[in-house]
């Protein structure tokens, strides 16, 4: 088993933001909307996996509401949305394919 502290996560996110500030403009443009994801509950059963199509633009729209909304509570779905955005930023700046 491994553990990671919330403080470590805070440092990691700060470093991600710092890197983006150093290497990017004030905004990142996303031209590709749809992506595929293996739902968390399917990770243990790759033989019968159900790959879903999702919308990056929808994820970004919801994250903007979270960032700008004073009364908008963060949910664990927002973690998944942020992960999809971070994956796409990685693909844009360091393409695999």
C-alpha positions as a Markdown table, in Angstrom:
| # | Residue | x | y | z |
|---|---|---|---|---|
| 1 | Unk | 0.0 | 0.0 | 0.0 |
| 2 | Unk | 1.1 | 3.6 | -0.7 |
| 3 | Unk | 0.0 | 6.9 | 0.8 |
| 4 | Unk | 0.2 | 10.4 | -0.5 |
| 5 | Unk | -0.5 | 13.4 | 1.7 |
| 6 | Unk | -2.9 | 16.2 | 0.7 |
| 7 | Unk | 0.1 | 18.6 | 1.1 |
| 8 | Unk | 2.0 | 16.5 | -1.5 |
| 9 | Unk | -0.9 | 16.8 | -3.9 |
| 10 | Unk | -1.0 | 20.5 | -3.3 |
| 11 | Unk | 2.7 | 20.8 | -4.2 |
| 12 | Unk | 2.2 | 18.6 | -7.3 |
| 13 | Unk | -0.7 | 20.7 | -8.6 |
| 14 | Unk | 1.2 | 23.9 | -7.9 |
| 15 | Unk | 4.1 | 22.5 | -9.9 |
| 16 | Unk | 1.8 | 21.5 | -12.8 |
| 17 | Unk | 0.4 | 25.1 | -12.8 |
| 18 | Unk | 3.9 | 26.6 | -12.6 |
| 19 | Unk | 5.0 | 24.4 | -15.6 |
| 20 | Unk | 2.0 | 25.5 | -17.6 |
| 21 | Unk | 2.6 | 29.1 | -16.8 |
| 22 | Unk | 6.2 | 28.8 | -17.9 |
| 23 | Unk | 5.6 | 27.0 | -21.1 |
| 24 | Unk | 2.2 | 28.1 | -22.3 |
| 25 | Unk | 0.1 | 31.2 | -23.0 |
| 26 | Unk | -2.6 | 32.3 | -20.5 |
| 27 | Unk | -5.0 | 29.8 | -22.1 |
| 28 | Unk | -4.7 | 26.3 | -23.6 |
| 29 | Unk | -6.8 | 25.7 | -26.8 |
| 30 | Unk | -8.4 | 22.4 | -27.2 |
| 31 | Unk | -9.5 | 21.4 | -30.7 |
| 32 | Unk | -10.4 | 17.8 | -30.1 |
| 33 | Unk | -13.6 | 17.3 | -28.1 |
| 34 | Unk | -14.4 | 13.6 | -27.9 |
| 35 | Unk | -12.2 | 11.1 | -26.1 |
| 36 | Unk | -12.5 | 7.5 | -24.9 |
| 37 | Unk | -12.3 | 6.4 | -21.3 |
| 38 | Unk | -12.4 | 3.1 | -19.5 |
| 39 | Unk | -14.8 | 3.7 | -16.5 |
| 40 | Unk | -13.2 | 3.2 | -13.1 |
| 41 | Unk | -15.5 | 0.3 | -12.3 |
| 42 | Unk | -14.3 | -1.5 | -15.4 |
| 43 | Unk | -10.6 | -1.3 | -14.6 |
| 44 | Unk | -10.4 | -4.8 | -13.1 |
| 45 | Unk | -12.2 | -6.5 | -16.0 |
| 46 | Unk | -10.3 | -5.5 | -19.1 |
| 47 | Unk | -11.6 | -8.7 | -20.9 |
| 48 | Unk | -15.1 | -7.3 | -21.0 |
| 49 | Unk | -14.3 | -3.6 | -20.8 |
| 50 | Unk | -16.9 | -1.0 | -21.8 |
| 51 | Unk | -15.1 | 2.0 | -23.3 |
| 52 | Unk | -17.2 | 5.1 | -23.2 |
| 53 | Unk | -17.0 | 8.2 | -25.4 |
| 54 | Unk | -16.9 | 11.4 | -23.4 |
| 55 | Unk | -16.7 | 15.1 | -24.2 |
| 56 | Unk | -13.7 | 17.1 | -23.2 |
| 57 | Unk | -15.6 | 20.4 | -23.9 |
| 58 | Unk | -18.3 | 19.3 | -21.4 |
| 59 | Unk | -15.6 | 18.6 | -18.9 |
| 60 | Unk | -14.0 | 22.0 | -19.4 |
| 61 | Unk | -17.3 | 23.8 | -19.2 |
| 62 | Unk | -18.1 | 22.1 | -15.8 |
| 63 | Unk | -14.6 | 22.8 | -14.5 |
| 64 | Unk | -15.0 | 26.5 | -15.4 |
| 65 | Unk | -18.2 | 26.6 | -13.4 |
| 66 | Unk | -16.4 | 25.0 | -10.5 |
| 67 | Unk | -13.5 | 27.6 | -10.8 |
| 68 | Unk | -15.8 | 30.6 | -11.1 |
| 69 | Unk | -18.8 | 29.6 | -8.9 |
| 70 | Unk | -18.5 | 30.7 | -5.3 |
| 71 | Unk | -21.2 | 28.3 | -4.2 |
| 72 | Unk | -20.3 | 25.4 | -6.5 |
| 73 | Unk | -19.0 | 22.4 | -4.4 |
| 74 | Unk | -16.3 | 20.2 | -5.8 |
| 75 | Unk | -17.3 | 16.6 | -6.4 |
| 76 | Unk | -15.3 | 13.5 | -7.2 |
| 77 | Unk | -16.7 | 13.7 | -10.7 |
| 78 | Unk | -14.6 | 16.9 | -11.0 |
| 79 | Unk | -11.5 | 14.9 | -10.3 |
| 80 | Unk | -12.3 | 12.7 | -13.4 |
| 81 | Unk | -13.0 | 15.9 | -15.4 |
| 82 | Unk | -9.7 | 17.4 | -14.4 |
| 83 | Unk | -7.9 | 14.1 | -15.2 |
| 84 | Unk | -9.3 | 14.2 | -18.7 |
| 85 | Unk | -8.1 | 17.8 | -19.2 |
| 86 | Unk | -4.6 | 17.0 | -17.9 |
| 87 | Unk | -4.4 | 13.9 | -20.2 |
| 88 | Unk | -5.3 | 16.1 | -23.2 |
| 89 | Unk | -2.8 | 18.8 | -22.2 |
| 90 | Unk | -0.1 | 16.1 | -22.0 |
| 91 | Unk | -1.1 | 14.8 | -25.4 |
| 92 | Unk | -1.1 | 18.4 | -26.9 |
| 93 | Unk | 2.4 | 19.2 | -25.5 |
| 94 | Unk | 3.9 | 15.7 | -25.8 |
| 95 | Unk | 2.0 | 13.8 | -28.4 |
| 96 | Unk | 2.0 | 10.0 | -28.3 |
| 97 | Unk | 0.4 | 9.5 | -31.6 |
